[in-house]
XYZ file of C-alpha atoms in Angstrom:
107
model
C 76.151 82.973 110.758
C 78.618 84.079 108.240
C 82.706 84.859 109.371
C 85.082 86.121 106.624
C 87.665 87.905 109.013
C 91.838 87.119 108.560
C 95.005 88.562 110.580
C 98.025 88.391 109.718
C 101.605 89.123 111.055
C 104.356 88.599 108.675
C 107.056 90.348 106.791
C 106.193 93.081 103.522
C 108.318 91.379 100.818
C 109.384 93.994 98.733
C 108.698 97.633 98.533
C 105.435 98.885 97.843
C 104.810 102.074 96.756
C 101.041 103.553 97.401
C 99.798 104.373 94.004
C 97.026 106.785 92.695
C 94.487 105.530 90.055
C 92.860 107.776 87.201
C 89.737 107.903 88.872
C 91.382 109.101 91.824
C 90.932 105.619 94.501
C 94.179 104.984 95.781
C 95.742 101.524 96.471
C 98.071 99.713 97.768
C 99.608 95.882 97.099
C 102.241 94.054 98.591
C 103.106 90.334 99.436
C 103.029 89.125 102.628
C 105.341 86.944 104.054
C 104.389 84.654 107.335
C 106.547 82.011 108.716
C 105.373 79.444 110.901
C 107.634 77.204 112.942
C 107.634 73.976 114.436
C 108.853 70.562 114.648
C 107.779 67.530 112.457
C 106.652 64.103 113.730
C 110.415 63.182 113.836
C 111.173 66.039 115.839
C 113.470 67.986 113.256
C 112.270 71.644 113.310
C 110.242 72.901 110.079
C 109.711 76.453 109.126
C 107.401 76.708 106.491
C 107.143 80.289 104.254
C 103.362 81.673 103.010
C 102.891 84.357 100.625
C 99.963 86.241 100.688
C 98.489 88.835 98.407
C 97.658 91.845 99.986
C 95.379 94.677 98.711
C 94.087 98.326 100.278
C 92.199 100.699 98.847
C 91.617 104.424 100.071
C 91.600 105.088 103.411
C 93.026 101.864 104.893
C 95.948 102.481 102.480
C 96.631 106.230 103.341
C 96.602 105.438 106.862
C 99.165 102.903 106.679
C 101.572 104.346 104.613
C 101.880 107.884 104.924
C 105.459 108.246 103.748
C 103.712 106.687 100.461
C 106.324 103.488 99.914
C 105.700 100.198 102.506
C 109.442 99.206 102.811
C 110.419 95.541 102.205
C 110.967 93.877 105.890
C 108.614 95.765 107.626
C 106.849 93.930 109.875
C 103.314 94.435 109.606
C 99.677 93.025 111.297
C 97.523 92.900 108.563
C 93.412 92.890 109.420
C 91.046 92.169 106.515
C 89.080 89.448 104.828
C 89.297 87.202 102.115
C 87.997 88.177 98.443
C 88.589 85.661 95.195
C 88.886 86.984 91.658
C 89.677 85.395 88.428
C 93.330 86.533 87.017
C 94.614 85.371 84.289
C 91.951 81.877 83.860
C 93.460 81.339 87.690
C 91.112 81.846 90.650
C 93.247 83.875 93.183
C 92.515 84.747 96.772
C 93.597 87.852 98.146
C 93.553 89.226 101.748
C 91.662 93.022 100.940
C 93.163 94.606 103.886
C 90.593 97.089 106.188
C 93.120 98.124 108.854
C 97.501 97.903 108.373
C 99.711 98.671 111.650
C 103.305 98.969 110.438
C 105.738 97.830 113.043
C 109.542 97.371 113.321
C 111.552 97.151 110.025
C 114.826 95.172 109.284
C 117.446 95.110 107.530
């Protein structure tokens, strides 16, 4: 059995506008920022930052972003799976995002 399945809650990093390609597919990509908090074998609290590249095409991107523009600090569950490309002689792993729920915004 095979499982490539991710969610994520975390924070859109900066604004991302949905954007329309020639062929007509449209897509969206933004950063994702998750925090995770906790407290290190001396007992001092950590909170340690991940970025995560985000990517939706089509329908999952229309859906989530109807106003066209995911603002920065939004607060958003992202559900999707894990895809690796090559960019730039880098290998780079990217969430490719099938469902988006916008929630509260800040700031």
């Amino acid at each position: 059995m095979y499982l490539n399945d991710v969610k994520l809650i975390g924070k859109v990093h900066d604004d991302a506008p949905v954007k329309t390609l020639a062929s007509g597919d449209v897509i969206l990509t933004f950063t994702l920022v998750t925090t995770e908090n906790f407290k290190n074998r001396g007992g001092n609290p950590v909170i340690r930052k991940e970025m995560h590249r985000v990517t939706a095409f089509n329908k999952a991107a229309k859906e989530a972003v109807p106003d066209g523009i995911l603002f920065a600090n939004t607060e958003v569950l992202v559900e999707g799976f894990l895809r690796s490309r090559e960019s730039g002689g880098f290998s780079v792993t990217e969430v490719i995002a099938r469902r988006i729920s916008p929630g509260r915004r800040e700031g």
